[in-house]
Short mmCIF file of C-alpha atoms in Angstrom, two decimals:
data_model
loop_
_atom_site.label_atom_id
_atom_site.label_comp_id
_atom_site.label_asym_id
_atom_site.label_seq_id
_atom_site.Cartn_x
_atom_site.Cartn_y
_atom_site.Cartn_z
CA ILE G 74 0.00 0.00 0.00
CA ALA G 75 1.37 3.39 -0.98
CA SER G 76 1.94 5.96 1.74
CA PRO G 77 0.37 9.43 1.40
CA THR G 78 3.83 10.81 0.63
CA MET G 79 4.31 8.27 -2.18
CA ILE G 80 0.90 9.05 -3.62
CA CYS G 81 1.58 12.78 -3.44
CA ALA G 82 4.91 12.30 -5.23
CA GLN G 83 2.97 10.81 -8.17
CA PHE G 84 0.76 13.90 -8.47
CA PRO G 85 2.68 17.19 -8.80
CA LYS G 86 -0.39 19.29 -7.91
CA CYS G 87 -0.07 18.04 -4.31
CA HIS G 88 2.90 20.42 -3.94
CA GLY G 89 4.32 18.19 -1.21
CA LYS G 90 1.15 18.18 0.90
CA GLU G 91 0.29 14.73 2.18
CA LYS G 92 -3.26 13.49 1.73
CA GLU G 93 -5.09 12.74 4.98
CA MET G 94 -7.31 9.80 5.76
CA ALA G 95 -10.63 10.21 7.58
CA ARG G 96 -10.24 11.15 11.22
CA HIS G 97 -12.60 10.00 13.96
CA GLU G 98 -14.01 13.49 14.44
CA GLN G 99 -15.03 13.56 10.75
CA ILE G 100 -17.20 10.45 11.00
CA ILE G 101 -20.97 10.84 11.31
CA HIS G 102 -22.45 7.59 12.60
CA VAL G 103 -26.05 6.59 12.06
CA ASP G 104 -25.71 3.05 13.44
CA GLU G 105 -22.21 2.85 14.88
CA ALA G 106 -22.39 -0.82 15.93
CA LEU G 107 -23.52 -1.94 12.47
CA GLU G 108 -21.01 0.31 10.72
CA LYS G 109 -18.18 -1.18 12.79
CA GLU G 110 -19.46 -4.72 12.17
CA ILE G 111 -19.40 -4.34 8.38
CA GLY G 112 -16.34 -2.07 8.33
CA ILE G 113 -17.64 1.24 6.98
CA SER G 114 -18.34 4.80 8.01
CA ARG G 115 -21.76 5.77 6.66
CA PHE G 116 -20.74 9.45 6.38
CA VAL G 117 -17.40 11.26 6.43
CA ARG G 118 -17.49 15.05 6.69
CA THR G 119 -14.69 17.41 5.74
CA GLY G 120 -15.68 21.06 5.94
CA ASN G 121 -19.18 21.31 4.47
CA THR G 122 -18.70 18.28 2.21
CA VAL G 123 -20.14 14.94 3.28
CA TYR G 124 -19.12 11.74 1.53
CA MET G 125 -21.73 9.00 1.87
CA SER G 126 -21.15 5.28 1.59
CA GLY G 127 -22.85 3.67 -1.38
CA LEU G 128 -26.56 2.92 -1.18
CA LEU G 129 -28.09 -0.34 -2.37
CA SER G 130 -31.72 -1.36 -2.83
CA GLU G 131 -32.21 -3.10 0.47
CA ASP G 132 -34.74 -3.17 3.28
CA GLU G 133 -34.12 -2.81 7.02
CA ASN G 134 -33.16 -6.52 7.18
CA PHE G 135 -30.57 -6.08 4.40
CA ASP G 136 -32.70 -8.07 1.96
CA LEU G 137 -32.72 -7.02 -1.68
CA VAL G 138 -35.71 -4.95 -2.82
CA GLY G 139 -36.70 -5.13 -6.50
CA ALA G 140 -34.83 -8.21 -7.69
CA GLY G 141 -34.40 -8.05 -11.47
CA ASP G 142 -36.17 -4.66 -11.70
CA MET G 143 -33.82 -1.70 -12.17
CA ALA G 144 -36.58 0.92 -11.82
CA ALA G 145 -37.69 -0.61 -8.50
CA GLN G 146 -34.10 -0.63 -7.27
CA VAL G 147 -33.54 2.99 -8.31
CA ASP G 148 -36.74 3.98 -6.50
CA ARG G 149 -35.73 2.14 -3.31
CA ILE G 150 -32.23 3.62 -3.34
CA TYR G 151 -33.58 7.16 -3.59
CA ALA G 152 -36.03 6.47 -0.75
CA ARG G 153 -33.06 5.31 1.33
CA MET G 154 -31.07 8.36 0.23
CA GLU G 155 -33.84 10.66 1.42
CA HIS G 156 -33.73 9.00 4.85
CA ALA G 157 -29.90 9.14 4.97
CA LEU G 158 -29.86 12.80 3.98
CA ALA G 159 -32.36 13.65 6.72
CA ALA G 160 -30.10 11.94 9.26
CA ILE G 161 -27.38 14.55 8.56
CA GLY G 162 -29.71 17.53 8.18
CA ALA G 163 -29.57 17.54 4.38
CA THR G 164 -32.06 17.30 1.52
CA PRO G 165 -31.80 16.25 -2.13
CA LYS G 166 -31.00 19.89 -2.91
CA ASP G 167 -27.67 19.37 -1.11
CA VAL G 168 -26.54 16.45 -3.32
CA VAL G 169 -23.87 17.76 -5.69
CA SER G 170 -22.56 14.55 -7.21
CA GLU G 171 -23.36 10.87 -7.63
CA ILE G 172 -21.31 7.93 -8.80
CA SER G 173 -23.50 5.02 -9.86
CA PHE G 174 -22.20 1.48 -10.18
CA ALA G 175 -24.61 -0.57 -12.32
CA THR G 176 -24.57 -4.13 -13.53
CA ASP G 177 -26.53 -3.08 -16.64
CA LEU G 178 -26.09 0.45 -18.00
CA ALA G 179 -28.87 -0.02 -20.58
CA ALA G 180 -31.34 -0.90 -17.81
CA LEU G 181 -30.10 2.08 -15.78
CA GLY G 182 -30.74 4.34 -18.77
CA GLU G 183 -34.28 2.98 -19.10
CA ALA G 184 -34.91 3.70 -15.40
CA ALA G 185 -33.37 7.22 -15.50
CA HIS G 186 -36.86 8.76 -15.28
CA VAL G 187 -37.11 7.54 -11.65
CA ARG G 188 -34.01 9.56 -10.74
CA ARG G 189 -35.23 12.66 -12.59
CA GLU G 190 -38.62 12.43 -10.85
CA TYR G 191 -36.95 12.12 -7.44
CA TYR G 192 -35.01 15.35 -7.88
CA GLN G 193 -37.98 17.14 -9.50
CA ARG G 194 -40.24 16.27 -6.54
CA ALA G 195 -37.59 17.70 -4.22
CA GLY G 196 -37.26 20.88 -6.28
CA ALA G 197 -33.57 20.10 -6.72
CA ALA G 198 -31.28 20.44 -9.70
CA LEU G 199 -29.81 17.23 -11.05
CA PRO G 200 -26.36 16.68 -9.52
CA ALA G 201 -23.24 15.85 -11.48
CA ALA G 202 -23.24 12.14 -12.21
CA THR G 203 -21.05 9.33 -13.43
CA ALA G 204 -22.20 5.79 -14.17
CA VAL G 205 -19.86 2.82 -14.32
CA GLN G 206 -20.77 -0.71 -15.35
CA VAL G 207 -19.57 -3.43 -12.98
CA ALA G 208 -19.75 -7.22 -12.94
CA GLY G 209 -21.38 -7.42 -9.51
CA LEU G 210 -22.16 -5.61 -6.28
CA PHE G 211 -21.91 -6.38 -2.55
CA LEU G 212 -25.53 -7.56 -2.24
CA GLU G 213 -26.34 -10.52 -4.47
CA GLY G 214 -28.90 -9.53 -7.09
CA ALA G 215 -28.28 -5.81 -6.63
CA MET G 216 -28.19 -4.03 -9.98
CA LEU G 217 -27.20 -0.59 -8.73
CA GLU G 218 -25.21 1.17 -6.01
CA ILE G 219 -25.20 4.96 -5.76
CA HIS G 220 -22.47 6.89 -3.95
CA PRO G 221 -23.65 10.49 -3.33
CA THR G 222 -21.62 13.50 -2.24
CA VAL G 223 -23.37 16.26 -0.32
CA VAL G 224 -22.44 19.88 0.42
CA LEU G 225 -24.16 21.21 3.53
CA LYS G 226 -25.18 24.82 3.93
CA ASP G 227 -23.18 26.92 6.38
#
């Protein structure tokens, strides 16, 4: 594993500044015991920017919702996102970027209306977005994982 100094040496724009990893005071826990059990931090805040762990289409028992149905999975993920945003005092209007990992980009494109409708209902602009096709995701049968980035108001 490369050290921050080694990584910085590879990127001249660092100007010798070492990159920092998340510090304990930057972590926002929603369910600390569960987060520790599965080895994640649900939210990491630096300044006004909050990085959220990826969201899958799952229920409260971690069972897949919408097996084989991309639109259903998109809908469930955005419902979960709404709940997650509320937990940190944010709304869809605060989402500035999303990275989507999909097992089928064509199906994601066909379900894009669900995403547009979510942001329209919230009165929010569409955030910057990137979609990447992957062979599989953490939850068997999951077709989509969305990793949002949020900027909180001062």
